[in-house]
mmCIF file of C-alpha atoms in Angstrom:
data_model
loop_
_atom_site.group_PDB
_atom_site.id
_atom_site.type_symbol
_atom_site.label_atom_id
_atom_site.label_comp_id
_atom_site.label_asym_id
_atom_site.label_seq_id
_atom_site.Cartn_x
_atom_site.Cartn_y
_atom_site.Cartn_z
ATOM 1 C CA MET A 1378 -2.062 14.644 -10.825
ATOM 2 C CA CYS A 1379 1.090 17.817 -11.102
ATOM 3 C CA THR A 1380 1.124 19.773 -13.807
ATOM 4 C CA GLU A 1381 4.510 20.415 -15.953
ATOM 5 C CA THR A 1382 4.623 23.774 -13.925
ATOM 6 C CA PHE A 1383 5.072 21.693 -11.243
ATOM 7 C CA LEU A 1384 8.190 19.159 -11.639
ATOM 8 C CA ARG A 1385 9.809 22.844 -13.502
ATOM 9 C CA LEU A 1386 10.247 24.532 -9.682
ATOM 10 C CA PRO A 1387 13.431 24.073 -7.974
ATOM 11 C CA GLU A 1388 14.206 21.269 -6.337
ATOM 12 C CA GLU A 1389 14.168 22.891 -2.466
ATOM 13 C CA LYS A 1390 11.270 24.979 -3.483
ATOM 14 C CA ARG A 1391 9.165 21.709 -4.530
ATOM 15 C CA GLY A 1392 10.150 19.722 -1.148
ATOM 16 C CA ARG A 1393 8.944 22.990 1.019
ATOM 17 C CA PHE A 1394 5.429 22.168 -1.362
ATOM 18 C CA LEU A 1395 5.105 18.778 -0.279
ATOM 19 C CA GLU A 1396 6.239 18.974 3.361
ATOM 20 C CA ALA A 1397 3.437 21.534 3.795
ATOM 21 C CA ALA A 1398 1.157 19.071 1.743
ATOM 22 C CA TRP A 1399 1.813 16.748 4.547
ATOM 23 C CA GLY A 1400 1.654 19.224 7.593
ATOM 24 C CA GLU A 1401 -1.538 19.669 6.654
ATOM 25 C CA PHE A 1402 -2.669 16.035 5.667
ATOM 26 C CA THR A 1403 -1.285 14.955 8.864
ATOM 27 C CA ARG A 1404 -2.335 17.523 10.918
ATOM 28 C CA VAL A 1405 -6.453 17.108 9.830
ATOM 29 C CA LYS A 1406 -8.496 14.485 7.977
ATOM 30 C CA PHE A 1407 -8.334 15.345 4.764
ATOM 31 C CA SER A 1408 -12.214 16.805 5.003
ATOM 32 C CA ASP A 1409 -10.663 19.490 6.969
ATOM 33 C CA ALA A 1410 -7.344 20.000 5.868
ATOM 34 C CA SER A 1411 -7.039 23.296 3.893
ATOM 35 C CA ILE A 1412 -5.257 25.016 0.433
ATOM 36 C CA ASN A 1413 -4.746 28.331 3.059
ATOM 37 C CA GLN A 1414 -2.662 26.063 5.283
ATOM 38 C CA ILE A 1415 -0.982 24.448 2.798
ATOM 39 C CA VAL A 1416 -0.172 27.873 1.019
ATOM 40 C CA ARG A 1417 0.691 29.032 4.108
ATOM 41 C CA HIS A 1418 4.253 26.903 5.253
ATOM 42 C CA ALA A 1419 4.602 26.865 1.350
ATOM 43 C CA GLY A 1420 5.037 30.675 1.489
ATOM 44 C CA ILE A 1421 3.696 31.040 -2.228
ATOM 45 C CA PRO A 1422 0.317 32.878 -3.095
ATOM 46 C CA ARG A 1423 -2.459 30.738 -3.330
ATOM 47 C CA GLY A 1424 -2.444 31.231 -6.656
ATOM 48 C CA SER A 1425 0.509 29.392 -7.642
ATOM 49 C CA PHE A 1426 -1.464 26.235 -5.941
ATOM 50 C CA TYR A 1427 -3.818 26.175 -9.003
ATOM 51 C CA GLN A 1428 -1.034 26.076 -11.072
ATOM 52 C CA TYR A 1429 0.727 22.822 -9.318
ATOM 53 C CA PHE A 1430 -2.546 20.531 -8.555
ATOM 54 C CA ALA A 1431 -6.321 20.969 -9.621
ATOM 55 C CA ASP A 1432 -7.409 20.807 -6.462
ATOM 56 C CA LYS A 1433 -6.694 19.177 -2.728
ATOM 57 C CA GLU A 1434 -7.791 15.840 -3.542
ATOM 58 C CA ASP A 1435 -5.339 16.313 -6.058
ATOM 59 C CA LEU A 1436 -2.670 16.823 -4.589
ATOM 60 C CA PHE A 1437 -3.587 14.599 -1.841
ATOM 61 C CA ALA A 1438 -3.657 11.742 -4.738
ATOM 62 C CA TYR A 1439 -0.228 13.134 -5.964
ATOM 63 C CA LEU A 1440 1.136 12.302 -2.714
ATOM 64 C CA LEU A 1441 -0.823 8.333 -1.690
ATOM 65 C CA GLN A 1442 1.436 7.661 -5.260
ATOM 66 C CA SER A 1443 4.356 8.524 -3.572
ATOM 67 C CA VAL A 1444 3.778 6.323 -0.917
ATOM 68 C CA ARG A 1445 3.104 3.217 -3.176
ATOM 69 C CA GLU A 1446 5.854 3.684 -4.777
ATOM 70 C CA GLN A 1447 7.713 3.472 -1.410
ATOM 71 C CA PHE A 1448 5.750 0.184 -0.982
ATOM 72 C CA VAL A 1449 6.411 -1.404 -4.052
ATOM 73 C CA GLN A 1450 10.250 -0.813 -3.942
ATOM 74 C CA LEU A 1451 9.622 -2.140 -0.231
ATOM 75 C CA PHE A 1452 7.991 -5.391 -1.863
ATOM 76 C CA ALA A 1453 10.345 -5.719 -4.227
ATOM 77 C CA ARG A 1454 13.259 -5.941 -1.711
ATOM 78 C CA LEU A 1455 11.619 -8.217 0.814
ATOM 79 C CA LEU A 1456 10.049 -10.506 -2.316
ATOM 80 C CA GLU A 1457 14.550 -10.964 -3.809
ATOM 81 C CA GLU A 1458 15.226 -11.149 0.191
ATOM 82 C CA ASN A 1459 12.600 -14.740 0.436
ATOM 83 C CA GLY A 1460 13.735 -15.444 -2.679
ATOM 84 C CA GLY A 1461 10.020 -14.767 -4.540
ATOM 85 C CA ASP A 1462 8.282 -16.970 -2.063
ATOM 86 C CA ILE A 1463 4.796 -15.004 -2.353
ATOM 87 C CA PHE A 1464 3.683 -15.809 1.874
ATOM 88 C CA GLN A 1465 7.007 -15.320 3.045
ATOM 89 C CA MET A 1466 7.591 -11.713 1.091
ATOM 90 C CA GLN A 1467 4.099 -10.918 3.238
ATOM 91 C CA LEU A 1468 4.285 -11.552 6.535
ATOM 92 C CA ALA A 1469 8.198 -9.257 6.189
ATOM 93 C CA VAL A 1470 6.109 -6.574 4.844
ATOM 94 C CA TYR A 1471 3.892 -6.714 7.912
ATOM 95 C CA ASP A 1472 6.899 -7.366 10.352
ATOM 96 C CA ARG A 1473 8.204 -4.544 8.538
ATOM 97 C CA ILE A 1474 5.545 -1.853 8.081
ATOM 98 C CA SER A 1475 4.046 -2.126 11.914
ATOM 99 C CA GLN A 1476 7.858 -2.565 13.924
ATOM 100 C CA GLU A 1477 11.127 -0.857 11.536
ATOM 101 C CA MET A 1478 9.845 1.305 8.708
ATOM 102 C CA ASP A 1479 11.813 4.560 8.585
ATOM 103 C CA PRO A 1480 10.478 6.029 12.226
ATOM 104 C CA GLY A 1481 10.941 9.972 10.766
ATOM 105 C CA GLN A 1482 9.103 9.354 7.613
ATOM 106 C CA LEU A 1483 7.387 6.991 6.069
ATOM 107 C CA ARG A 1484 5.392 4.904 8.060
ATOM 108 C CA ASP A 1485 4.971 7.858 10.556
ATOM 109 C CA ARG A 1486 3.403 9.320 8.006
ATOM 110 C CA PHE A 1487 0.727 6.099 6.867
ATOM 111 C CA ILE A 1488 -0.106 5.604 10.033
ATOM 112 C CA GLN A 1489 -0.903 9.806 10.800
ATOM 113 C CA VAL A 1490 -3.157 9.309 7.627
ATOM 114 C CA LEU A 1491 -4.794 6.670 8.408
ATOM 115 C CA LEU A 1492 -5.004 7.297 12.234
ATOM 116 C CA LEU A 1493 -6.676 10.930 11.051
ATOM 117 C CA ASN A 1494 -9.197 9.507 7.847
ATOM 118 C CA PRO A 1495 -10.369 5.850 9.507
ATOM 119 C CA GLY A 1496 -13.270 5.473 6.388
ATOM 120 C CA MET A 1497 -9.919 6.055 4.189
ATOM 121 C CA ASP A 1498 -9.372 1.945 2.459
ATOM 122 C CA LEU A 1499 -6.002 0.777 2.688
ATOM 123 C CA LYS A 1500 -6.010 -1.204 -0.323
ATOM 124 C CA GLN A 1501 -6.464 1.252 -2.478
ATOM 125 C CA LEU A 1502 -3.490 3.692 -0.379
ATOM 126 C CA ILE A 1503 -1.166 0.504 -0.654
ATOM 127 C CA ILE A 1504 -1.384 -0.463 -3.565
ATOM 128 C CA GLY A 1505 -3.545 1.225 -5.519
ATOM 129 C CA ASP A 1506 -3.855 0.044 -9.662
ATOM 130 C CA PRO A 1507 -2.971 -3.466 -9.192
ATOM 131 C CA ASP A 1508 -2.167 -4.409 -12.425
ATOM 132 C CA ALA A 1509 0.706 -1.366 -11.979
ATOM 133 C CA SER A 1510 1.744 -2.405 -8.387
ATOM 134 C CA ALA A 1511 1.979 -5.752 -9.098
ATOM 135 C CA ALA A 1512 4.500 -5.340 -12.481
ATOM 136 C CA PRO A 1513 7.251 -4.442 -10.972
ATOM 137 C CA LEU A 1514 6.787 -8.017 -8.904
ATOM 138 C CA ILE A 1515 5.878 -10.571 -10.904
ATOM 139 C CA GLY A 1516 9.716 -10.948 -11.931
ATOM 140 C CA LYS A 1517 10.443 -11.480 -9.018
ATOM 141 C CA ILE A 1518 8.222 -14.346 -8.182
ATOM 142 C CA ASP A 1519 9.113 -17.408 -7.036
ATOM 143 C CA LEU A 1520 6.240 -19.379 -10.230
ATOM 144 C CA SER A 1521 7.508 -22.929 -9.272
ATOM 145 C CA MET A 1522 5.820 -22.902 -5.972
ATOM 146 C CA LEU A 1523 2.473 -21.863 -7.559
ATOM 147 C CA ARG A 1524 0.112 -24.331 -9.527
ATOM 148 C CA ARG A 1525 -0.446 -21.913 -12.860
ATOM 149 C CA LYS A 1526 2.186 -19.031 -13.522
ATOM 150 C CA ASP A 1527 -0.012 -17.302 -15.796
ATOM 151 C CA PRO A 1528 1.023 -13.728 -15.699
ATOM 152 C CA ALA A 1529 -3.296 -13.103 -14.250
ATOM 153 C CA PHE A 1530 -3.397 -15.658 -12.113
ATOM 154 C CA VAL A 1531 0.169 -14.652 -9.946
ATOM 155 C CA ARG A 1532 -2.113 -11.066 -9.303
ATOM 156 C CA SER A 1533 -4.958 -12.709 -7.966
ATOM 157 C CA THR A 1534 -2.457 -14.150 -5.578
ATOM 158 C CA LEU A 1535 -0.462 -11.088 -4.596
ATOM 159 C CA LEU A 1536 -3.385 -9.628 -4.091
ATOM 160 C CA LEU A 1537 -5.219 -11.949 -2.113
ATOM 161 C CA THR A 1538 -2.386 -11.674 0.059
ATOM 162 C CA SER A 1539 -2.254 -8.048 -0.299
ATOM 163 C CA VAL A 1540 -6.164 -8.211 0.534
ATOM 164 C CA VAL A 1541 -4.908 -9.739 4.422
ATOM 165 C CA VAL A 1542 -2.199 -8.539 4.823
ATOM 166 C CA MET A 1543 -3.611 -5.040 4.541
ATOM 167 C CA PRO A 1544 -5.921 -5.128 8.103
ATOM 168 C CA ALA A 1545 -3.590 -6.849 9.975
ATOM 169 C CA VAL A 1546 -1.502 -4.366 9.325
ATOM 170 C CA MET A 1547 -3.613 -1.592 10.088
ATOM 171 C CA ASP A 1548 -4.779 -3.096 12.869
ATOM 172 C CA SER A 1549 -0.512 -3.621 14.320
ATOM 173 C CA LEU A 1550 -0.810 0.499 14.006
ATOM 174 C CA THR A 1551 -3.827 1.145 15.586
ATOM 175 C CA CYS A 1552 -2.806 -1.265 18.238
ATOM 176 C CA PRO A 1553 0.005 -2.586 18.598
ATOM 177 C CA GLU A 1554 -0.677 -4.964 21.909
ATOM 178 C CA ARG A 1555 -2.561 -7.378 19.091
ATOM 179 C CA ARG A 1556 1.076 -6.854 16.981
ATOM 180 C CA THR A 1557 1.518 -10.679 18.480
ATOM 181 C CA GLU A 1558 -1.560 -11.356 17.656
ATOM 182 C CA ARG A 1559 -2.828 -10.370 14.778
ATOM 183 C CA ARG A 1560 0.632 -12.259 12.725
ATOM 184 C CA ARG A 1561 -0.934 -15.217 14.130
ATOM 185 C CA GLU A 1562 -3.528 -15.276 12.491
ATOM 186 C CA MET A 1563 -2.319 -13.512 9.532
ATOM 187 C CA GLU A 1564 -0.150 -16.152 9.538
ATOM 188 C CA GLU A 1565 -3.124 -18.753 8.923
ATOM 189 C CA GLN A 1566 -4.766 -16.902 7.039
ATOM 190 C CA LEU A 1567 -2.021 -16.646 3.866
ATOM 191 C CA GLU A 1568 -2.285 -20.622 4.769
ATOM 192 C CA ILE A 1569 -5.246 -21.126 3.506
ATOM 193 C CA ILE A 1570 -4.474 -19.290 0.734
ATOM 194 C CA ARG A 1571 -1.387 -21.558 -0.153
ATOM 195 C CA ASP A 1572 -2.919 -24.967 0.331
ATOM 196 C CA GLY A 1573 -6.650 -24.154 0.369
ATOM 197 C CA ALA A 1574 -9.613 -24.701 3.636
ATOM 198 C CA CYS A 1575 -10.363 -28.405 2.076
ATOM 199 C CA ARG A 1576 -8.451 -31.488 3.141
ATOM 200 C CA LYS A 1577 -7.490 -33.689 0.466
ATOM 201 C CA GLY A 1578 -10.353 -34.994 -1.765
ATOM 202 C CA MET A 1579 -12.836 -33.246 -0.762
ATOM 203 C CA CYS A 1580 -13.387 -30.056 -2.303
ATOM 204 C CA PRO A 1581 -17.177 -31.332 -3.836
ATOM 205 C CA TRP A 1582 -16.830 -28.131 -5.702
ATOM 206 C CA LYS A 1583 -13.394 -29.172 -7.458
ATOM 207 C CA GLU A 1584 -15.616 -32.089 -8.816
ATOM 208 C CA HIS A 1585 -18.860 -30.386 -9.773
ATOM 209 C CA LYS A 1586 -16.647 -28.247 -11.875
ATOM 210 C CA ARG A 1587 -15.593 -30.751 -13.319
ATOM 211 C CA ARG A 1588 -19.013 -31.936 -14.511
ATOM 212 C CA LYS A 1589 -19.979 -28.865 -15.698
ATOM 213 C CA VAL A 1590 -16.950 -28.306 -17.964
#
């Protein structure tokens, strides 16, 4: 991550550097991104780069962390708007990112990074450390709708629903014509997580688990 030297830079100089970095990482895929291009557009000596970050991987991780923080803020806001309902929140996340979200900044950069780096782990990009990302959200979740209320179970539910939503989001961004179809598929998958796939009384694995205990 960034050094104290970077954090102490004047806001204007720090912002210019980050804009140059975003410009490079949204111009070419990560493996082709050039530190020389970043420092040239930022108007700083190459040596200054290494006073701020260890390497381009370090800088890219810093930028992605800023994206994750904005996504967590979005999730928290949508949880509140949907009364703490995890499942409705995830549908709202899909709608907001695929259709509306700040077209001038986060959404455009997010789409471009995905398009340039098709093998990138989308869950890692948005969620990162599941525990750290879930922490600000746990207290906003309506626990009355969950069959267990311990933090580990709540985190697992949040992660499972996110795993459903992330590929759908990526599909909606790269193939906008499938947006409606992918939302229907995602609703069904979220319903399976919420209600289970077995008919009532028809889950033999549960009975087997009880016998083992």
